[in-house]
Tab-separated table of C-alpha atoms in Angstrom:
chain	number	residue	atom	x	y	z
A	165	UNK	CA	0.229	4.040	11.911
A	166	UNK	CA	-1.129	7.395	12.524
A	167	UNK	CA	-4.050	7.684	15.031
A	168	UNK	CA	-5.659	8.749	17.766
A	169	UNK	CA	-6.361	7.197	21.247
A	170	UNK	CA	-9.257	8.826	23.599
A	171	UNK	CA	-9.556	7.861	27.229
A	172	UNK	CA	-13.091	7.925	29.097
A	173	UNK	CA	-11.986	7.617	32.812
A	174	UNK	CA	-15.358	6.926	34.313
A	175	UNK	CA	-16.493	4.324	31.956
A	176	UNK	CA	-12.768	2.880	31.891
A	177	UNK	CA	-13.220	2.879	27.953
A	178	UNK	CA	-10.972	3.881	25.444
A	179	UNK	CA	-11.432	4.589	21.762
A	180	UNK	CA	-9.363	4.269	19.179
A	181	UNK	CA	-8.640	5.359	15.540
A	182	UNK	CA	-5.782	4.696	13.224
A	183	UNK	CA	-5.477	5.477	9.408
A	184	UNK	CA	-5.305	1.754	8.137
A	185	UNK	CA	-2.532	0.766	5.428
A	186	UNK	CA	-2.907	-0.764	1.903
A	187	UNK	CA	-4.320	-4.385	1.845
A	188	UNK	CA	-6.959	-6.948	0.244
A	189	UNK	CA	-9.086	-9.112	1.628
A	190	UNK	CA	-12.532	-9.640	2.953
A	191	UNK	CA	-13.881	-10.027	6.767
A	192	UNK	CA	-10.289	-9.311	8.082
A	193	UNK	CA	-10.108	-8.831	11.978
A	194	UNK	CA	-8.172	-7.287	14.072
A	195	UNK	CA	-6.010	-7.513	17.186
A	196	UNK	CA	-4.111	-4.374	19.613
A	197	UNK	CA	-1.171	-4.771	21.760
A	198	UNK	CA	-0.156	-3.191	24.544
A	199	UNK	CA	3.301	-3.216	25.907
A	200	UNK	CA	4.183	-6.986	25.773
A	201	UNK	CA	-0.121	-7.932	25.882
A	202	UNK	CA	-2.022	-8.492	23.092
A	203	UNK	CA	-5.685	-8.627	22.470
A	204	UNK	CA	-7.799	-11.648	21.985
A	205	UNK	CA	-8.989	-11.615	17.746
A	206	UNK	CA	-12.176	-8.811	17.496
A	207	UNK	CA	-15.436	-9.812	16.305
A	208	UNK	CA	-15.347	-6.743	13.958
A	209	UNK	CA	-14.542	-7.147	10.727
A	210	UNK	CA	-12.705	-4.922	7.788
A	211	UNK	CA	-13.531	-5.897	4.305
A	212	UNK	CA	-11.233	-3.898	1.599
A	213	UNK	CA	-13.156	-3.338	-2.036
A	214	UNK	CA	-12.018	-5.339	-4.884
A	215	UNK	CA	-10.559	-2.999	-7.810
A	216	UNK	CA	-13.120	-3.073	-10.680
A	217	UNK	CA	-12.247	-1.633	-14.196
A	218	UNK	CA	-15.129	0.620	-15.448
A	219	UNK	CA	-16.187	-0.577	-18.437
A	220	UNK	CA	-16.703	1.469	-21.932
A	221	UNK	CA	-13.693	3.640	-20.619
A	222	UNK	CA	-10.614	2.606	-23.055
A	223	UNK	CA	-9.137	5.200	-25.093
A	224	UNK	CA	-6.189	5.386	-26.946
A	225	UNK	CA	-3.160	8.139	-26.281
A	226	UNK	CA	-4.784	11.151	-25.745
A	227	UNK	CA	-6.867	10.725	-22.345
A	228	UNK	CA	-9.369	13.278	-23.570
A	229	UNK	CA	-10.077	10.895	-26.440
A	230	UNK	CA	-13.838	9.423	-26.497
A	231	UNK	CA	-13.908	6.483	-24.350
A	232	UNK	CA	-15.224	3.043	-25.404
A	233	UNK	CA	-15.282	-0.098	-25.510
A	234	UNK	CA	-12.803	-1.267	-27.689
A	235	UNK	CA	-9.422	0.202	-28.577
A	236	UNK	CA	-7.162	-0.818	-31.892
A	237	UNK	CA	-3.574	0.270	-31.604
A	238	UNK	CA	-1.404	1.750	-33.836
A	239	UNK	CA	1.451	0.010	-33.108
A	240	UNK	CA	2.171	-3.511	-31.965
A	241	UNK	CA	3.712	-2.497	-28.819
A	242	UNK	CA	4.125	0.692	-26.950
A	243	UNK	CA	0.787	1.989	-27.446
A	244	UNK	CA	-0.317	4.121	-24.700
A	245	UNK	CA	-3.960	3.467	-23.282
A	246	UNK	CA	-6.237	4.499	-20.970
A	247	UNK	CA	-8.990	3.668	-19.126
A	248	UNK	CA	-10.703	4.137	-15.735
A	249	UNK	CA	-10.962	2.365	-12.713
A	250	UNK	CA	-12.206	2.031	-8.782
A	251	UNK	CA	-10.842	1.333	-5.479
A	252	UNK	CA	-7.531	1.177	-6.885
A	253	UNK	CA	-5.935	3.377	-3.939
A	254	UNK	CA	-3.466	5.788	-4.831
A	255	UNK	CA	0.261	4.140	-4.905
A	256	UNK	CA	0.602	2.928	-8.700
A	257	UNK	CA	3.632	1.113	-7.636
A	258	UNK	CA	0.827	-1.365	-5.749
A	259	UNK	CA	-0.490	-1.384	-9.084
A	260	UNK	CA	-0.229	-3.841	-12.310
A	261	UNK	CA	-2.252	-4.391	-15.757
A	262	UNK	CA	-2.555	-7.269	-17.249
A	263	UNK	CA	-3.830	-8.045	-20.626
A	264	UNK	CA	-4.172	-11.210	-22.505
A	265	UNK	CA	-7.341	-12.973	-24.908
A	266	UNK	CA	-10.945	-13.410	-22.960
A	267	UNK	CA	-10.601	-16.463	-20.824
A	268	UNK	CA	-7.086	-17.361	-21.066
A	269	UNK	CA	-4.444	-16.001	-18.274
A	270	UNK	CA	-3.485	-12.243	-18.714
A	271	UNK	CA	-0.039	-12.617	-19.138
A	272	UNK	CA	1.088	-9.715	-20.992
A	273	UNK	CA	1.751	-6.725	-18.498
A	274	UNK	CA	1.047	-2.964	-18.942
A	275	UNK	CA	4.385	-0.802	-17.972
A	276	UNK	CA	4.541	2.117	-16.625
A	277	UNK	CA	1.379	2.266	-15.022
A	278	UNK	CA	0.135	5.851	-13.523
A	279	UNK	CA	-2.882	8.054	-12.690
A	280	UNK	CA	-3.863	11.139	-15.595
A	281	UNK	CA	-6.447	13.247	-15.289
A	282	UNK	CA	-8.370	14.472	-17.999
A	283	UNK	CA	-10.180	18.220	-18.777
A	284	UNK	CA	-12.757	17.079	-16.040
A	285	UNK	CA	-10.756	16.548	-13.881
A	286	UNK	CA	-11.612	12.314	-14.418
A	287	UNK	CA	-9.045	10.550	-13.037
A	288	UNK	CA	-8.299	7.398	-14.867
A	289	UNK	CA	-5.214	4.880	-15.409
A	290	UNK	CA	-2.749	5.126	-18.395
């Protein structure tokens, strides 16, 4: 992992900073090794976002289309949609949709998944 590692040689202290990878979770801590040595478990703490689907944002194929809050295909499969979303990252192949009825498991699967931008600049998932 890219970083950096600064060296104070009259306090004996050294600070580090590394560009941390994809991952979930919350209150995730963290431990550095050294050679064969590793650090006891820190005290700090790393707590990733949980993705969150904006809502009103679903449009149809066009991603400058208005967006709302319900969408009826035209088709009854291959429809292309859009809609926007939050701490997603920026790898869509760490990304799936899933769609199914309100309270049931979302078992049908958007394919294809990618990032388009509309004349904003908005970026938003199709």
């Amino acid at each position: 992992v890219p970083g950096s590692l600064a060296y104070d040689p009259v306090s004996g202290n050294s600070s580090i900073s590394c560009n941390i990878s994809y991952g979930v979770g919350h209150s995730l801590c963290f431990i550095l090794r050294s050679n064969l040595l590793y650090t006891p478990q820190s005290v700090d703490t790393l707590s990733f976002p949980k993705p969150v689907i904006l809502p009103n944002t679903i449009r149809g194929y066009n991603v400058d289309f208005p967006r709302r809050s319900s969408y009826t295909g035209e088709y009854s499969e291959g429809d292309i949609i859009h809609f926007d979303a939050i701490n997603v990252g920026d790898d869509t192949d760490l990304i799936s949709v899933f769609f199914g009825l309100p309270g049931t498991p979302k078992t049908y699967e958007c394919k294809f998944v990618t990032f388009v931008y509309d004349v904003n600049g908005t970026r938003s998932l199709r």
